[in-house]
Amino acid sequence: MKKMDILQAPFVREMVEVTTNLYRLGWDERNGGNISYLLKKEEILPFLDPNEVLRTIPMIFDGSKLAGKYFIVTGSGKYFKNVSAAPTDNLGVVRVSDDGKGVELLWGLTNDAVPTSELPSHFMSHIARLEVDPENRVIMHNHASHLLAMSFTHNLDEKAFTRTLWQMCTECLVVFPEGIGVLPWLVPGTNEIGKATAAKMKETRLVLWPQHGIYGAGKDMDEVFGLIETAEKAAEVYTYVCAQGGIKQTISDENLWTLADAFGVIPKEGYLEER
Ligand code: 2HA
Ligand code: ZN
């Protein structure tokens, strides 16, 4: 059966749209940021023949828990700025090989390009999230400006960092009641940062990489984008609050409990004062 034009595939359109938005927000300068999006086989079949493997690309970690799964990913060294004009050069559809030691390229990543340098963090995070949420499909990393700045000025204790974000916008507690995970500073692109990110991802969909950027996870592009956008907005407000001379009043823990009740969310245990 003749395949349809993959440039019209919903998952390619979503990747183009989100990378373009992220670039415009200023969170993905140069080759900053990367996205991986788990696809169902039936989503790719109208566009690709799964038996036509263009090449196999080795991985430096064990991806066997994702064997046979399909992903669309951004390319290593590729600029989000350029994705919409040339999706085939900057994105790729891959399947994790049966032994978990590589990915089989089915489309894109032309001229011998390879998937994002952060593939260890992405795939280990997918494995961790799928264990706690079988619906999870997207991992997104970017250099959200105010969260990055806040990692220089704010105490990096997870509870303290989460509480400040919750206090900056009323929506925050509702959007990420589990809080935000914070790593120590680590070298990007390594298995070490991949393991550390994935360990946090079992508890929180947001993980801060201090002096670098943010990781987010979600069941679809809107969830993960909205999650990062909400935390980033809180960090932006924090920036203004500090610039305006600091906090004079805030949302009390009592307010936050009332909010949690109203929206049916459970705040991370121990993060709010007992009522
Ligand atoms: O892909 O953002 O963390 C470039 C990066 C590495
Ligand atoms: Zn980065």
Tab-separated table of C-alpha atoms and ligand atoms in Angstrom:
chain	number	residue	atom	x	y	z
A	1	MET	CA	0.000	0.000	0.000
A	2	LYS	CA	1.275	3.457	-0.880
A	3	LYS	CA	2.402	5.412	2.158
A	4	MET	CA	1.174	8.918	2.918
A	5	ASP	CA	3.518	11.928	3.135
A	6	ILE	CA	5.098	11.789	6.580
A	7	LEU	CA	5.479	15.567	6.671
A	8	GLN	CA	1.692	15.612	7.111
A	9	ALA	CA	1.761	13.084	9.978
A	10	PRO	CA	0.222	14.508	13.172
A	11	PHE	CA	3.331	13.598	15.209
A	12	VAL	CA	5.661	15.420	12.783
A	13	ARG	CA	3.339	18.470	12.760
A	14	GLU	CA	3.349	18.468	16.586
A	15	MET	CA	7.153	18.307	16.745
A	16	VAL	CA	7.452	21.157	14.230
A	17	GLU	CA	4.935	23.274	16.108
A	18	VAL	CA	6.404	22.716	19.556
A	19	THR	CA	10.049	23.255	18.549
A	20	THR	CA	9.027	26.467	16.777
A	21	ASN	CA	7.144	27.699	19.853
A	22	LEU	CA	10.038	26.795	22.148
A	23	TYR	CA	12.523	28.606	19.933
A	24	ARG	CA	10.316	31.719	19.914
A	25	LEU	CA	10.119	31.623	23.714
A	26	GLY	CA	13.920	31.822	23.809
A	27	TRP	CA	14.383	28.562	25.696
A	28	ASP	CA	16.269	26.742	22.900
A	29	GLU	CA	19.125	28.880	21.671
A	30	ARG	CA	21.520	27.302	19.152
A	31	ASN	CA	21.220	23.496	19.570
A	32	GLY	CA	19.780	23.780	23.081
A	33	GLY	CA	16.968	21.451	24.044
A	34	ASN	CA	15.674	18.101	22.852
A	35	ILE	CA	12.407	16.169	22.686
A	36	SER	CA	11.502	12.494	22.403
A	37	TYR	CA	7.940	11.353	21.770
A	38	LEU	CA	6.845	7.717	22.071
A	39	LEU	CA	4.722	6.696	19.069
A	40	LYS	CA	2.282	3.848	18.665
A	41	LYS	CA	3.018	1.494	15.783
A	42	GLU	CA	-0.389	2.229	14.275
A	43	GLU	CA	0.483	5.931	14.194
A	44	ILE	CA	3.524	5.367	11.991
A	45	LEU	CA	2.115	2.659	9.696
A	46	PRO	CA	0.209	5.010	7.337
A	47	PHE	CA	3.502	6.842	6.707
A	48	LEU	CA	6.374	4.364	7.085
A	49	ASP	CA	7.231	0.742	6.369
A	50	PRO	CA	8.676	-0.585	9.666
A	51	ASN	CA	10.785	-3.113	7.713
A	52	GLU	CA	12.678	-0.397	5.850
A	53	VAL	CA	15.510	0.439	8.241
A	54	LEU	CA	17.800	3.161	6.869
A	55	ARG	CA	20.624	2.487	9.347
A	56	THR	CA	21.238	1.376	12.917
A	57	ILE	CA	22.706	3.844	15.408
A	58	PRO	CA	24.468	2.476	18.533
A	59	MET	CA	23.608	3.683	22.061
A	60	ILE	CA	25.897	3.866	25.093
A	61	PHE	CA	23.342	2.502	27.565
A	62	ASP	CA	20.911	-0.380	27.869
A	63	GLY	CA	17.618	0.491	26.192
A	64	SER	CA	16.272	-3.070	26.237
A	65	LYS	CA	13.249	-2.081	28.345
A	66	LEU	CA	12.142	0.000	25.345
A	67	ALA	CA	12.946	-2.679	22.718
A	68	GLY	CA	10.653	-2.444	19.708
A	69	LYS	CA	9.224	0.939	20.711
A	70	TYR	CA	9.001	3.790	18.202
A	71	PHE	CA	9.984	7.394	18.921
A	72	ILE	CA	10.251	10.651	17.047
A	73	VAL	CA	13.272	12.551	18.362
A	74	THR	CA	15.143	15.780	17.723
A	75	GLY	CA	18.634	15.399	16.261
A	76	SER	CA	21.967	15.912	17.992
A	77	GLY	CA	23.436	19.358	17.318
A	78	LYS	CA	20.267	20.449	15.520
A	79	TYR	CA	18.721	23.872	16.051
A	80	PHE	CA	15.029	24.142	17.032
A	81	LYS	CA	15.067	27.341	14.933
A	82	ASN	CA	15.529	25.235	11.787
A	83	VAL	CA	13.048	22.398	12.392
A	84	SER	CA	10.030	23.897	10.603
A	85	ALA	CA	11.970	24.660	7.395
A	86	ALA	CA	13.665	21.232	7.296
A	87	PRO	CA	11.937	18.597	9.467
A	88	THR	CA	13.651	15.693	7.657
A	89	ASP	CA	17.132	17.009	8.530
A	90	ASN	CA	16.379	17.851	12.142
A	91	LEU	CA	13.993	15.114	13.327
A	92	GLY	CA	14.057	11.337	13.119
A	93	VAL	CA	11.731	8.381	13.649
A	94	VAL	CA	13.557	5.493	15.309
A	95	ARG	CA	12.765	2.082	16.782
A	96	VAL	CA	14.764	0.702	19.696
A	97	SER	CA	16.521	-2.482	18.554
A	98	ASP	CA	15.617	-5.852	20.066
A	99	ASP	CA	18.866	-6.038	22.056
A	100	GLY	CA	18.432	-2.446	23.334
A	101	LYS	CA	21.917	-1.503	22.150
A	102	GLY	CA	20.893	0.823	19.370
A	103	VAL	CA	18.109	2.501	17.459
A	104	GLU	CA	16.982	1.708	13.932
A	105	LEU	CA	16.357	4.809	11.861
A	106	LEU	CA	13.167	4.698	9.794
A	107	TRP	CA	12.928	8.323	8.677
A	108	GLY	CA	14.756	11.668	8.897
A	109	LEU	CA	18.140	12.590	10.433
A	110	THR	CA	19.552	13.003	6.931
A	111	ASN	CA	23.296	13.253	6.256
A	112	ASP	CA	24.247	10.770	8.965
A	113	ALA	CA	22.773	12.835	11.782
A	114	VAL	CA	22.053	11.024	15.052
A	115	PRO	CA	19.409	11.397	17.800
A	116	THR	CA	19.821	13.991	20.551
A	117	SER	CA	22.993	13.819	22.641
A	118	GLU	CA	20.672	13.551	25.647
A	119	LEU	CA	19.247	10.211	24.516
A	120	PRO	CA	20.381	8.482	27.771
A	121	SER	CA	18.388	10.956	29.888
A	122	HIS	CA	15.405	10.737	27.544
A	123	PHE	CA	15.219	6.969	27.284
A	124	MET	CA	16.007	6.325	30.959
A	125	SER	CA	13.313	8.892	31.842
A	126	HIS	CA	10.810	7.186	29.516
A	127	ILE	CA	11.548	3.874	31.248
A	128	ALA	CA	11.112	5.466	34.699
A	129	ARG	CA	7.902	7.323	33.797
A	130	LEU	CA	6.319	4.318	32.059
A	131	GLU	CA	6.812	2.332	35.260
A	132	VAL	CA	4.715	4.841	37.224
A	133	ASP	CA	2.464	6.082	34.390
A	134	PRO	CA	1.860	3.756	31.406
A	135	GLU	CA	0.323	6.737	29.548
A	136	ASN	CA	3.543	8.775	29.523
A	137	ARG	CA	4.766	9.572	26.009
A	138	VAL	CA	6.838	12.742	25.927
A	139	ILE	CA	10.130	13.800	27.496
A	140	MET	CA	11.196	17.404	26.859
A	141	HIS	CA	14.357	19.260	27.800
A	142	ASN	CA	14.976	22.976	27.302
A	143	HIS	CA	16.816	25.941	28.779
A	144	ALA	CA	13.804	27.813	30.211
A	145	SER	CA	15.381	31.163	31.080
A	146	HIS	CA	13.922	32.058	34.472
A	147	LEU	CA	14.146	28.558	35.939
A	148	LEU	CA	17.773	28.519	34.824
A	149	ALA	CA	18.371	31.912	36.460
A	150	MET	CA	16.612	30.800	39.636
A	151	SER	CA	19.022	27.868	39.920
A	152	PHE	CA	21.712	30.471	40.682
A	153	THR	CA	19.793	32.560	43.202
A	154	HIS	CA	17.491	30.168	45.050
A	155	ASN	CA	18.249	27.468	47.598
A	156	LEU	CA	18.354	24.189	45.596
A	157	ASP	CA	16.631	22.126	48.276
A	158	GLU	CA	13.695	20.447	46.459
A	159	LYS	CA	11.134	21.317	49.094
A	160	ALA	CA	12.233	24.962	49.299
A	161	PHE	CA	12.379	25.309	45.501
A	162	THR	CA	8.963	23.679	45.035
A	163	ARG	CA	7.357	25.825	47.746
A	164	THR	CA	8.612	29.027	46.146
A	165	LEU	CA	7.228	27.996	42.746
A	166	TRP	CA	3.879	27.032	44.317
A	167	GLN	CA	3.717	30.445	45.991
A	168	MET	CA	4.433	32.443	42.822
A	169	CYS	CA	1.271	31.518	40.871
A	170	THR	CA	-1.900	29.989	42.277
A	171	GLU	CA	-2.037	27.477	39.396
A	172	CYS	CA	1.314	25.866	40.223
A	173	LEU	CA	0.204	23.541	43.019
A	174	VAL	CA	-2.652	22.309	40.839
A	175	VAL	CA	-0.370	21.704	37.827
A	176	PHE	CA	2.526	20.015	39.666
A	177	PRO	CA	1.350	18.896	43.121
A	178	GLU	CA	4.221	16.395	43.243
A	179	GLY	CA	6.717	19.293	43.142
A	180	ILE	CA	9.954	19.566	41.210
A	181	GLY	CA	13.031	17.353	41.476
A	182	VAL	CA	16.477	18.977	41.575
A	183	LEU	CA	19.754	17.309	40.532
A	184	PRO	CA	23.266	18.338	41.483
A	185	TRP	CA	25.222	19.957	38.634
A	186	LEU	CA	26.291	17.135	36.286
A	187	VAL	CA	27.856	16.818	32.831
A	188	PRO	CA	25.101	16.678	30.174
A	189	GLY	CA	24.822	13.837	27.668
A	190	THR	CA	26.147	11.194	30.065
A	191	ASN	CA	24.643	8.016	31.480
A	192	GLU	CA	25.246	9.481	34.954
A	193	ILE	CA	22.899	12.430	34.391
A	194	GLY	CA	20.487	10.054	32.645
A	195	LYS	CA	20.303	7.786	35.684
A	196	ALA	CA	19.964	10.711	38.085
A	197	THR	CA	17.198	12.321	35.995
A	198	ALA	CA	15.315	9.039	35.647
A	199	ALA	CA	15.519	8.383	39.399
A	200	LYS	CA	13.821	11.748	40.060
A	201	MET	CA	11.284	11.126	37.287
A	202	LYS	CA	9.777	8.297	39.318
A	203	GLU	CA	8.428	10.951	41.701
A	204	THR	CA	8.166	14.194	39.718
A	205	ARG	CA	7.462	15.060	36.079
A	206	LEU	CA	9.698	18.133	36.396
A	207	VAL	CA	13.432	17.863	37.044
A	208	LEU	CA	15.712	20.885	37.280
A	209	TRP	CA	19.262	20.635	36.015
A	210	PRO	CA	20.912	23.514	37.914
A	211	GLN	CA	22.798	26.047	35.800
A	212	HIS	CA	21.548	24.221	32.704
A	213	GLY	CA	17.804	23.807	32.220
A	214	ILE	CA	14.689	21.785	32.852
A	215	TYR	CA	13.323	18.316	32.053
A	216	GLY	CA	9.612	17.611	31.787
A	217	ALA	CA	7.507	14.504	31.177
A	218	GLY	CA	3.902	14.009	30.189
A	219	LYS	CA	1.327	11.933	28.386
A	220	ASP	CA	1.172	14.353	25.464
A	221	MET	CA	2.876	17.456	24.105
A	222	ASP	CA	0.356	19.832	25.708
A	223	GLU	CA	0.820	18.342	29.158
A	224	VAL	CA	4.611	18.530	29.133
A	225	PHE	CA	4.726	21.946	27.465
A	226	GLY	CA	2.099	23.285	29.877
A	227	LEU	CA	3.987	21.868	32.835
A	228	ILE	CA	7.287	23.510	31.909
A	229	GLU	CA	5.503	26.713	30.871
A	230	THR	CA	3.756	26.939	34.261
A	231	ALA	CA	6.941	26.352	36.289
A	232	GLU	CA	8.834	28.787	34.064
A	233	LYS	CA	6.114	31.431	34.546
A	234	ALA	CA	6.427	31.012	38.318
A	235	ALA	CA	10.199	31.433	38.027
A	236	GLU	CA	9.646	34.575	35.943
A	237	VAL	CA	7.329	36.000	38.592
A	238	TYR	CA	9.949	35.137	41.236
A	239	THR	CA	12.493	37.117	39.214
A	240	TYR	CA	10.196	40.177	39.215
A	241	VAL	CA	9.334	39.730	42.877
A	242	CYS	CA	13.027	39.745	43.808
A	243	ALA	CA	13.679	42.715	41.495
A	244	GLN	CA	10.759	44.616	43.068
A	245	GLY	CA	12.304	44.255	46.497
A	246	GLY	CA	11.199	40.837	47.718
A	247	ILE	CA	8.148	39.119	49.153
A	248	LYS	CA	5.809	41.184	51.382
A	249	GLN	CA	2.949	38.655	51.329
A	250	THR	CA	2.428	35.273	49.727
A	251	ILE	CA	0.007	32.356	49.415
A	252	SER	CA	-0.106	30.770	52.870
A	253	ASP	CA	0.098	27.022	53.461
A	254	GLU	CA	-3.500	27.202	54.656
A	255	ASN	CA	-4.454	28.749	51.286
A	256	LEU	CA	-2.532	26.032	49.463
A	257	TRP	CA	-4.393	23.298	51.389
A	258	THR	CA	-7.732	24.897	50.474
A	259	LEU	CA	-6.612	25.063	46.857
A	260	ALA	CA	-5.549	21.407	46.880
A	261	ASP	CA	-8.954	20.412	48.265
A	262	ALA	CA	-10.798	22.533	45.700
A	263	PHE	CA	-8.919	20.947	42.784
A	264	GLY	CA	-8.629	17.447	44.202
A	265	VAL	CA	-4.818	17.288	44.160
A	266	ILE	CA	-2.508	15.880	46.830
A	267	PRO	CA	0.500	18.097	47.611
A	268	LYS	CA	3.801	16.243	47.978
A	269	GLU	CA	3.860	14.905	51.514
A	270	GLY	CA	5.722	17.078	53.998
A	271	TYR	CA	5.974	20.110	51.707
A	272	LEU	CA	3.147	22.066	53.400
A	273	GLU	CA	2.782	22.696	57.125
A	274	GLU	CA	0.320	20.242	58.689
A	275	ARG	CA	-3.094	21.766	59.183
B	1	2HA	O1	21.077	19.370	22.928
B	1	2HA	O2	20.491	21.039	25.449
B	1	2HA	O3	21.668	19.419	27.142
B	1	2HA	C1	21.750	20.364	23.603
B	1	2HA	C2	21.396	20.351	25.016
B	1	2HA	C3	22.179	19.489	25.871
B	2	ZN	ZN	20.503	21.360	27.507
